Amino acid sequence: MEKELPIDILSSVQKPVRYTGGEFGSIIKSATETEVFIALAFPDVYEVGMSYLGFQILYYLLNKKQGIAAERVYAPWIDIESKMRENGIPLCTLETGRKLSECDIVGFTLQYELSYTNILNMLNFGGIPLLAIERNEDDPFVIVGGPCVYNPEPLADFFDLAIIGEGDEVLIELMECYKNWKKNGRKGGRLGFLHLAIQIKGIYVPSFYMAVYKENGTISAVKPIDDLAPSEVNKRVISNLNEIDFPDTTVVPFGKIVHDRIMLEVFRGCTRGCRFCHAGMIYRPVRERKPEILKELGRKLIASTGYNEISLVSLSTADYSCLTTLIHDMVDEFKDKRVSVSLPSLRIDSFCVDIAREVQAVRKSGLTFAPEAGSQKMRNVINKGVTEDDLINAVGAAFSSGWSSVKLYFMLGLPEETDDDVLAIADLVKKVQQKYFQVTGRRGAKITVSVSSFVPKPYTAFQWVGQDDIKILRHKQFLLKDALKIKNVTFQYHDAKTSVIEAVFARGDRRLGKALLLAWKKGARFDGWNDCFSYERWLESIREAGLDIDFYAARIREKNEVFPWEHIQPGIERNFLWREWEKAKKRQLTQDCRRGTCNGCGVCQKLGVNIIDWKSGEAW
């Protein structure tokens, strides 16, 4: 175990609270009471990682188990990394200062593709060989999970196994498997443990598979080369959230983090069917928590953390069937304690001014909507299912109730998009301003327009399409920027170059591991941060690996092309996604299946899990 970071190093860096540990609510177990040490590693800075609800859940669940110690580690910012390396100080966990190389398991979350170089950097910094094939019997097992795990192939050389799907149950099963293997004298060595792990549903071991390529560079097949490896790895899914544990206490940070509040998960999954949305496909089906359980968790979390805000989180919180009652009850119960209840961005068609007004009773804030596209044509292409009137009516109701500022989210570079569709975003913003004048009789509505560039993702209807190249994306960004030179309108957009590299790794294959390693060796880390990202470094690394950036990002896929990720299954039928792509080109909508007709995505049938909707207190 390492000693604490020297005070001269901590005092010389930007945010020393990132590295001190010892926060209220952190859990420390002694070596004598621990059989398995797992480091939960988030490949970004502390304030980002501490805001990730998934790690809070896993930290709580793992540490409740006897014999298991879960400790946290985050990517050190570049200021402290250089000083630590100069002084020979390795990367260690926050709880006990344990070196990563001394842990039994190091588990990374794959939240976004531009964090992959941070994973390599943290492994190296923690004294763990980067390549799985080079790890010996004394090295930890490196595992990965999270949304990007549905195509982990670009990282296949670097991790030992992956958890596919929701980790609440399967991670505990994996830890118990490790304990038993350890008790049995580590029978069979590393390979022996991997053979035990692969028999747990939802576990993927990349070294047990081989990618076969065609002459044109596309995938012929990804096939198992070990007798115990299944041809497909299906995701693990929690059938009923009301029957599993959820944290009633969390680690409370010393400093400000991105989401510095209680996060209460109201449900998982979404069946709205937005055709660009990766999360909306891989997290199906919808499973709600009962409002009574949520209220009790809220009480316990307020008491144990001291936070004065509860955020009700999910992929589409406004779709929670009991939201009106839940909001009313929570606001009424907690307002005397000056605890507010907040919602993430609202769907336009789900907007209820009464709910919004009620959640503002304790603490005022702005409103956020996500139209995603400016024209009705494009909203139909992406299956957004809302109209211009929906947005104007929603903001009109908000302005009538006293709001004077709104934030609007859009995407550029979507399939079938033209310059007219881009300019339609500016037209829509002007109509929002006009609505404010119509409602209030004065001008001055403050509108923030935030625009991201479209990235085609696996297991979406747009997995076949080519991404716009950088010139086209920049053209659209500047076209919109000029059109939004309007008083009281703030325009925010991301660098198109980062979106291209994200697209490369989102739909990439195992050959990209070489490019990833080269980029890290050239200094790549924190690629999601503009001040650290270097497009030229990535171009050079991909070229030196013998690969073509356009092959991954810009190329249109054929209907029957085999994808690198299809041996890892969230349950979505390929034919369903192709039908959705065909409907997108025809501007046809697909209705939400939640309380209507099954659309044939295949998830419920393949995984044996049903939608759970507590509207009127009943499961649907």
Coordinates of C-alpha atoms in Angstrom, one line a residue, residues 130-612:
L130 CA -1.6 -3.1 -21.1
L131 CA -2.1 -6.2 -23.2
A132 CA -4.2 -9.0 -21.6
I133 CA -1.9 -11.6 -23.2
E134 CA 1.1 -10.1 -21.3
R135 CA -0.4 -10.3 -17.8
N136 CA 0.9 -13.0 -15.5
E137 CA -0.6 -14.9 -12.6
D138 CA 0.1 -12.0 -10.2
D139 CA -1.6 -9.4 -12.3
P140 CA -5.2 -8.3 -11.7
F141 CA -8.0 -9.3 -14.1
V142 CA -9.2 -6.2 -16.1
I143 CA -12.9 -6.1 -16.7
V144 CA -15.2 -3.6 -18.5
G145 CA -18.9 -2.8 -18.5
G146 CA -21.2 0.1 -19.4
P147 CA -23.0 1.2 -22.6
C148 CA -20.0 1.0 -25.0
V149 CA -19.6 -2.7 -24.0
Y150 CA -22.0 -3.6 -26.8
N151 CA -19.0 -3.0 -29.1
P152 CA -15.9 -3.5 -27.0
E153 CA -13.9 -4.9 -29.9
P154 CA -11.5 -1.9 -30.3
L155 CA -10.4 -2.7 -26.7
A156 CA -10.4 -6.5 -27.0
D157 CA -6.6 -6.7 -26.7
F158 CA -6.6 -4.8 -23.3
F159 CA -9.3 -6.4 -21.1
D160 CA -9.7 -9.9 -19.8
L161 CA -13.5 -10.1 -19.7
A162 CA -16.6 -7.9 -20.0
I163 CA -20.0 -7.7 -18.3
I164 CA -22.7 -7.4 -20.9
G165 CA -25.8 -5.7 -19.6
E166 CA -26.8 -4.5 -16.1
G167 CA -24.2 -5.4 -13.5
D168 CA -26.3 -5.3 -10.3
E169 CA -26.4 -9.1 -10.1
V170 CA -23.8 -10.4 -12.5
L171 CA -20.9 -8.5 -10.9
I172 CA -21.7 -10.1 -7.5
E173 CA -21.8 -13.5 -9.2
L174 CA -18.4 -12.8 -10.8
M175 CA -16.9 -11.8 -7.4
E176 CA -18.2 -15.0 -5.8
C177 CA -16.8 -17.0 -8.7
Y178 CA -13.4 -15.3 -8.1
K179 CA -13.5 -16.0 -4.3
N180 CA -14.2 -19.7 -5.0
W181 CA -11.5 -20.0 -7.6
K182 CA -9.1 -18.3 -5.1
K183 CA -10.1 -20.7 -2.3
N184 CA -9.5 -23.6 -4.6
G185 CA -5.9 -22.6 -5.1
R186 CA -6.4 -20.7 -8.3
K187 CA -6.9 -23.9 -10.2
G188 CA -6.0 -23.6 -13.8
G189 CA -4.4 -20.2 -13.4
R190 CA -5.8 -17.2 -15.3
L191 CA -7.3 -19.4 -18.0
G192 CA -9.0 -21.5 -15.3
F193 CA -10.8 -18.5 -13.9
L194 CA -11.8 -17.3 -17.4
H195 CA -13.3 -20.7 -18.0
L196 CA -15.3 -20.4 -14.9
A197 CA -16.4 -16.8 -15.6
I198 CA -17.5 -17.5 -19.2
Q199 CA -20.1 -19.9 -17.8
I200 CA -21.9 -17.0 -16.0
K201 CA -24.6 -15.5 -18.2
G202 CA -23.6 -12.1 -19.5
I203 CA -19.8 -12.6 -19.3
Y204 CA -17.7 -12.1 -22.5
V205 CA -14.1 -13.2 -22.8
P206 CA -12.6 -11.6 -26.0
S207 CA -9.6 -14.0 -26.0
F208 CA -12.0 -16.9 -26.6
Y209 CA -13.1 -15.4 -29.9
M210 CA -11.5 -14.8 -33.3
A211 CA -12.4 -12.2 -35.9
V212 CA -12.3 -13.3 -39.5
Y213 CA -12.0 -10.7 -42.2
K214 CA -12.9 -10.6 -45.9
E215 CA -10.5 -9.2 -48.6
N216 CA -12.3 -5.9 -48.6
G217 CA -11.6 -5.5 -44.9
T218 CA -15.1 -6.1 -43.6
I219 CA -15.9 -8.8 -41.1
S220 CA -16.7 -12.3 -42.2
A221 CA -17.4 -13.6 -38.7
V222 CA -16.5 -13.3 -35.1
K223 CA -16.4 -16.9 -33.9
P224 CA -15.6 -18.7 -30.6
I225 CA -12.3 -20.6 -30.5
D226 CA -12.9 -22.1 -27.0
D227 CA -15.3 -24.9 -26.4
L228 CA -17.0 -23.1 -23.5
A229 CA -17.5 -19.8 -25.3
P230 CA -21.1 -19.3 -26.6
S231 CA -21.6 -18.1 -30.2
E232 CA -23.6 -15.1 -28.8
V233 CA -23.4 -13.4 -25.4
N234 CA -26.8 -12.1 -24.3
K235 CA -27.0 -9.2 -22.0
R236 CA -28.0 -9.5 -18.3
V237 CA -31.1 -7.6 -17.4
I238 CA -32.9 -7.0 -14.1
S239 CA -36.4 -8.2 -14.6
N240 CA -37.9 -6.2 -11.6
L241 CA -36.1 -3.2 -10.1
N242 CA -38.3 -3.3 -7.1
E243 CA -36.7 -6.5 -6.0
I244 CA -33.1 -5.4 -6.1
D245 CA -31.1 -3.2 -3.7
F246 CA -30.5 0.5 -4.4
P247 CA -28.1 2.8 -2.4
D248 CA -29.7 4.5 0.6
T249 CA -26.4 6.3 1.2
T250 CA -23.6 7.6 -1.1
V251 CA -20.2 9.0 -0.9
V252 CA -20.4 12.8 -0.5
P253 CA -17.6 14.7 -2.2
F254 CA -15.6 17.5 -0.5
G255 CA -15.6 19.5 -3.7
K256 CA -18.1 20.4 -6.5
I257 CA -18.9 17.6 -8.9
V258 CA -20.9 17.6 -12.2
H259 CA -24.1 16.3 -10.6
D260 CA -23.8 17.4 -7.0
R261 CA -27.1 16.0 -5.8
I262 CA -29.0 12.9 -4.9
M263 CA -29.7 10.9 -8.1
L264 CA -32.8 8.7 -7.8
E265 CA -33.3 6.2 -10.6
V266 CA -37.0 6.0 -11.3
F267 CA -36.9 3.4 -14.1
R268 CA -34.6 1.8 -16.7
G269 CA -35.2 1.5 -20.4
C270 CA -37.0 3.5 -23.0
T271 CA -39.2 2.4 -25.8
R272 CA -39.7 5.8 -27.5
G273 CA -37.6 4.5 -30.3
C274 CA -35.5 7.5 -31.4
R275 CA -33.5 6.0 -34.3
F276 CA -30.2 7.6 -33.3
C277 CA -30.4 6.6 -29.7
H278 CA -28.0 3.8 -28.6
A279 CA -29.2 3.9 -25.0
G280 CA -32.9 3.6 -26.0
M281 CA -32.1 0.3 -27.7
I282 CA -29.6 -1.4 -25.4
Y283 CA -31.5 -0.7 -22.2
R284 CA -34.9 -2.1 -23.2
P285 CA -37.4 -2.9 -21.9
V286 CA -38.9 -0.2 -19.5
R287 CA -39.0 -1.3 -15.9
E288 CA -40.3 1.2 -13.4
R289 CA -39.8 1.4 -9.6
K290 CA -42.8 1.7 -7.4
P291 CA -43.4 5.3 -6.2
E292 CA -43.5 4.1 -2.6
I293 CA -40.0 2.7 -2.9
L294 CA -38.7 5.9 -4.5
K295 CA -40.1 8.0 -1.7
E296 CA -38.6 5.8 1.0
L297 CA -35.2 5.9 -0.8
G298 CA -35.5 9.7 -1.0
R299 CA -36.0 10.0 2.7
K300 CA -33.0 7.8 3.5
L301 CA -30.7 9.5 1.1
I302 CA -31.6 13.0 2.4
A303 CA -30.9 11.8 5.9
S304 CA -27.6 10.1 5.1
T305 CA -26.1 12.6 2.7
G306 CA -27.4 16.1 3.7
Y307 CA -28.0 17.0 0.0
N308 CA -30.8 19.5 -0.6
E309 CA -31.8 18.4 -4.1
I310 CA -33.1 15.1 -5.5
S311 CA -32.9 14.5 -9.2
L312 CA -35.2 11.9 -10.6
V313 CA -33.2 10.3 -13.3
S314 CA -33.8 7.9 -16.2
L315 CA -33.6 8.0 -20.0
S316 CA -36.9 9.8 -20.2
T317 CA -38.1 10.7 -16.7
A318 CA -41.2 12.6 -17.9
D319 CA -42.5 9.2 -19.1
Y320 CA -42.7 7.7 -15.6
S321 CA -46.3 6.6 -15.3
C322 CA -46.7 7.9 -11.7
L323 CA -44.7 11.1 -12.1
T324 CA -47.4 13.6 -11.2
T325 CA -48.2 11.9 -7.9
L326 CA -44.6 11.2 -7.1
I327 CA -43.6 14.8 -7.7
H328 CA -46.5 16.2 -5.7
D329 CA -45.8 13.8 -2.7
M330 CA -42.0 14.4 -2.7
V331 CA -42.2 18.2 -3.0
D332 CA -44.9 18.3 -0.3
E333 CA -42.9 16.1 2.1
F334 CA -39.5 17.7 1.6
K335 CA -40.2 21.4 1.1
D336 CA -40.0 22.1 4.8
K337 CA -36.5 20.7 4.8
R338 CA -35.7 23.0 1.8
V339 CA -35.0 20.0 -0.3
S340 CA -36.0 20.4 -4.0
V341 CA -36.9 17.9 -6.6
S342 CA -35.5 18.3 -10.2
L343 CA -36.0 16.6 -13.5
P344 CA -33.5 16.2 -16.4
S345 CA -34.4 17.5 -19.9
L346 CA -38.1 17.1 -20.6
R347 CA -39.8 15.6 -23.7
I348 CA -41.8 18.2 -25.4
D349 CA -44.9 16.1 -25.7
S350 CA -44.6 15.0 -22.1
F351 CA -44.3 18.5 -20.7
C352 CA -46.6 19.5 -18.0
V353 CA -46.4 23.1 -16.7
D354 CA -48.1 22.1 -13.4
I355 CA -45.3 19.6 -12.8
A356 CA -42.6 22.0 -13.8
R357 CA -44.1 24.7 -11.6
E358 CA -44.3 22.3 -8.7
V359 CA -40.6 21.2 -8.9
Q360 CA -39.7 24.9 -8.9
A361 CA -41.4 25.5 -5.5
V362 CA -38.2 25.2 -3.5
R363 CA -35.5 26.2 -6.0
K364 CA -35.9 28.0 -9.4
S365 CA -34.0 26.8 -12.4
G366 CA -34.2 26.9 -16.2
L367 CA -36.1 24.5 -18.4
T368 CA -34.4 22.1 -21.0
F369 CA -36.1 20.6 -24.0
A370 CA -34.6 18.3 -26.7
P371 CA -36.4 18.8 -30.1
E372 CA -33.2 17.2 -31.7
A373 CA -34.1 18.5 -35.1
G374 CA -35.5 21.8 -36.6
S375 CA -37.7 20.5 -39.3
Q376 CA -40.7 18.1 -39.1
K377 CA -39.1 16.1 -41.9
M378 CA -36.0 15.4 -39.7
R379 CA -38.0 14.8 -36.6
N380 CA -39.9 12.1 -38.5
V381 CA -36.6 10.6 -39.9
I382 CA -35.3 10.1 -36.3
N383 CA -38.8 9.1 -35.0
K384 CA -38.9 11.9 -32.5
G385 CA -42.7 11.9 -32.6
V386 CA -43.2 15.5 -31.7
T387 CA -44.2 18.5 -33.8
E388 CA -43.4 22.2 -33.9
D389 CA -46.7 23.0 -32.2
D390 CA -45.7 20.7 -29.4
L391 CA -42.6 22.8 -28.7
I392 CA -44.3 26.1 -29.1
N393 CA -47.2 25.2 -26.9
A394 CA -44.8 23.9 -24.3
V395 CA -42.6 27.0 -24.2
G396 CA -45.7 29.1 -24.3
A397 CA -47.0 27.5 -21.2
A398 CA -43.7 27.9 -19.5
F399 CA -43.5 31.6 -20.4
S400 CA -47.0 32.1 -19.1
S401 CA -45.9 30.6 -15.8
G402 CA -43.0 32.9 -15.4
W403 CA -40.0 31.3 -17.1
S404 CA -37.9 33.5 -19.3
S405 CA -35.1 31.2 -20.3
V406 CA -34.9 27.8 -22.0
K407 CA -32.2 25.4 -23.3
L408 CA -32.8 23.5 -26.5
Y409 CA -30.8 20.5 -27.7
F410 CA -30.3 19.6 -31.3
M411 CA -28.2 17.3 -33.5
L412 CA -26.4 18.1 -36.8
G413 CA -25.3 15.6 -39.4
L414 CA -28.3 13.3 -39.1
P415 CA -29.1 11.0 -42.0
E416 CA -31.2 12.6 -44.8
E417 CA -30.3 16.1 -43.5
T418 CA -30.0 19.1 -45.9
D419 CA -28.9 22.7 -45.4
D420 CA -32.6 23.7 -45.2
D421 CA -33.1 21.3 -42.3
V422 CA -30.1 22.9 -40.5
L423 CA -31.6 26.4 -41.0
A424 CA -34.9 25.1 -39.7
I425 CA -33.3 25.0 -36.3
A426 CA -32.7 28.8 -36.4
D427 CA -36.3 29.3 -37.6
L428 CA -37.6 27.3 -34.7
V429 CA -35.5 29.3 -32.2
K430 CA -37.0 32.5 -33.7
K431 CA -40.5 31.2 -33.2
V432 CA -39.7 30.4 -29.6
Q433 CA -38.6 34.0 -29.1
Q434 CA -41.8 35.2 -30.9
K435 CA -43.9 33.1 -28.5
Y436 CA -42.3 34.8 -25.5
F437 CA -43.2 38.2 -27.0
Q438 CA -46.7 37.0 -27.7
V439 CA -47.2 35.7 -24.2
T440 CA -45.5 38.4 -22.2
G441 CA -45.7 41.4 -24.4
R442 CA -42.0 42.0 -24.1
R443 CA -38.8 40.7 -25.6
G444 CA -35.7 39.2 -23.9
A445 CA -36.3 35.5 -23.7
K446 CA -32.9 33.9 -23.2
I447 CA -32.4 30.8 -25.3
T448 CA -29.4 28.5 -25.2
V449 CA -29.0 26.3 -28.3
S450 CA -26.7 23.3 -27.7
V451 CA -25.8 21.3 -30.8
S452 CA -23.9 18.0 -31.0
S453 CA -22.8 16.1 -34.2
F454 CA -24.5 12.9 -35.0
V455 CA -22.4 9.7 -34.4
P456 CA -23.8 6.4 -35.8
K457 CA -23.9 3.8 -33.1
P458 CA -24.2 0.0 -33.0
Y459 CA -27.7 -1.5 -32.4
T460 CA -29.5 1.6 -33.8
A461 CA -31.4 2.1 -37.0
F462 CA -28.5 4.2 -38.2
Q463 CA -25.8 1.7 -37.7
W464 CA -25.6 1.3 -41.5
V465 CA -25.2 4.9 -42.4
G466 CA -22.0 6.9 -43.1
Q467 CA -21.2 9.9 -40.9
D468 CA -20.8 13.3 -42.5
D469 CA -17.1 14.1 -43.0
I470 CA -15.5 17.0 -41.1
K471 CA -15.9 19.5 -43.9
I472 CA -19.7 18.9 -44.1
L473 CA -20.1 18.9 -40.3
R474 CA -18.2 22.2 -40.0
H475 CA -20.2 23.7 -42.9
K476 CA -23.4 22.9 -41.1
Q477 CA -22.1 24.2 -37.8
F478 CA -21.1 27.6 -39.3
L479 CA -24.3 27.8 -41.3
L480 CA -26.3 27.5 -38.1
K481 CA -23.9 29.8 -36.2
D482 CA -24.5 32.6 -38.7
A483 CA -28.2 32.0 -38.7
L484 CA -28.3 32.2 -34.8
K485 CA -26.6 35.6 -34.5
I486 CA -29.7 36.8 -32.7
K487 CA -29.9 38.8 -29.5
N488 CA -30.3 36.8 -26.3
V489 CA -29.4 33.5 -28.1
T490 CA -26.3 31.6 -27.0
F491 CA -25.0 28.9 -29.5
Q492 CA -22.9 26.0 -28.2
Y493 CA -21.4 23.2 -30.3
H494 CA -18.7 20.5 -30.1
D495 CA -15.6 20.1 -32.3
A496 CA -16.6 18.0 -35.3
K497 CA -13.2 16.2 -35.2
T498 CA -13.9 14.6 -31.8
S499 CA -17.2 13.2 -33.3
V500 CA -15.4 11.6 -36.1
I501 CA -13.0 9.7 -33.8
E502 CA -15.9 8.7 -31.7
A503 CA -17.6 7.3 -34.8
V504 CA -14.4 5.3 -35.6
F505 CA -14.4 3.6 -32.3
A506 CA -18.2 3.2 -32.0
R507 CA -18.3 1.0 -35.0
G508 CA -14.7 -0.3 -35.0
D509 CA -13.2 -3.7 -34.8
R510 CA -10.2 -5.4 -33.1
R511 CA -7.7 -3.9 -35.5
L512 CA -8.2 -0.5 -33.9
G513 CA -6.4 -1.8 -30.8
K514 CA -3.1 -1.1 -32.5
A515 CA -4.1 2.5 -33.4
L516 CA -5.3 3.0 -29.8
L517 CA -2.0 1.8 -28.4
L518 CA -0.1 4.0 -30.8
A519 CA -2.2 7.1 -29.9
W520 CA -1.6 6.5 -26.2
K521 CA 2.1 6.2 -26.7
K522 CA 2.1 9.5 -28.6
G523 CA 0.5 11.1 -25.6
A524 CA -3.3 10.7 -26.1
R525 CA -5.4 11.0 -23.0
F526 CA -8.5 12.9 -22.1
D527 CA -9.6 12.9 -25.7
G528 CA -13.1 14.1 -24.7
W529 CA -11.6 17.4 -23.5
N530 CA -10.9 19.9 -26.2
D531 CA -7.7 21.2 -24.7
C532 CA -6.2 17.7 -24.7
F533 CA -7.6 16.3 -28.0
S534 CA -5.4 16.1 -31.1
Y535 CA -7.0 15.1 -34.3
E536 CA -3.7 15.0 -36.1
R537 CA -2.3 12.5 -33.5
W538 CA -5.3 10.2 -34.2
L539 CA -4.9 10.5 -38.0
E540 CA -1.3 9.6 -37.7
S541 CA -1.9 6.7 -35.3
I542 CA -4.7 5.2 -37.4
R543 CA -2.6 5.5 -40.6
E544 CA 0.4 3.9 -38.9
A545 CA -1.8 1.0 -37.9
G546 CA -2.6 0.5 -41.6
L547 CA -6.2 1.5 -41.2
D548 CA -8.4 4.1 -42.9
I549 CA -10.5 6.5 -40.9
D550 CA -13.2 6.8 -43.5
F551 CA -13.6 3.0 -43.6
Y552 CA -15.0 3.2 -40.1
A553 CA -16.7 6.6 -39.9
A554 CA -17.9 7.6 -43.3
R555 CA -18.5 4.3 -45.1
I556 CA -22.1 3.2 -45.8
R557 CA -22.7 -0.4 -44.7
E558 CA -24.5 -2.9 -46.9
K559 CA -27.7 -4.4 -45.7
N560 CA -26.2 -7.8 -44.9
E561 CA -22.7 -6.8 -43.8
V562 CA -21.6 -8.6 -40.7
F563 CA -20.8 -6.1 -37.9
P564 CA -17.9 -6.6 -35.4
W565 CA -20.3 -6.5 -32.4
E566 CA -23.0 -8.9 -33.4
H567 CA -21.8 -11.7 -31.1
I568 CA -22.7 -9.4 -28.2
Q569 CA -26.4 -9.2 -27.9
P570 CA -28.8 -6.7 -26.2
G571 CA -31.7 -8.6 -27.6
I572 CA -32.6 -6.3 -30.5
E573 CA -33.5 -8.1 -33.7
R574 CA -31.4 -7.0 -36.7
N575 CA -34.4 -7.1 -39.0
F576 CA -36.2 -4.7 -36.7
L577 CA -33.4 -2.2 -36.9
W578 CA -33.3 -2.5 -40.7
R579 CA -37.1 -1.9 -40.9
E580 CA -36.6 1.2 -38.8
W581 CA -33.9 2.5 -41.2
E582 CA -36.2 1.9 -44.2
K583 CA -39.0 3.8 -42.3
A584 CA -36.6 6.6 -41.6
K585 CA -35.9 7.1 -45.3
K586 CA -39.7 7.2 -45.9
R587 CA -40.2 9.7 -42.9
Q588 CA -42.5 7.1 -41.3
L589 CA -43.0 7.0 -37.5
T590 CA -43.0 4.0 -35.2
Q591 CA -45.2 4.3 -32.1
D592 CA -44.0 3.6 -28.6
C593 CA -44.8 0.0 -27.8
R594 CA -45.0 0.6 -24.0
R595 CA -48.8 0.6 -23.8
G596 CA -49.5 -0.2 -27.4
T597 CA -48.8 -2.8 -30.1
C598 CA -45.5 -4.7 -30.0
N599 CA -43.2 -3.4 -32.7
G600 CA -41.1 -6.6 -32.9
C601 CA -37.8 -5.4 -31.6
G602 CA -37.4 -8.8 -30.0
V603 CA -36.1 -7.9 -26.6
C604 CA -38.9 -9.0 -24.3
Q605 CA -39.2 -12.3 -26.1
K606 CA -35.5 -13.1 -26.5
L607 CA -34.6 -12.2 -22.9
G608 CA -37.8 -13.2 -21.2
V609 CA -38.3 -9.8 -19.5
N610 CA -41.6 -7.8 -19.5
I611 CA -42.3 -4.1 -19.4
I612 CA -43.2 -3.0 -15.8

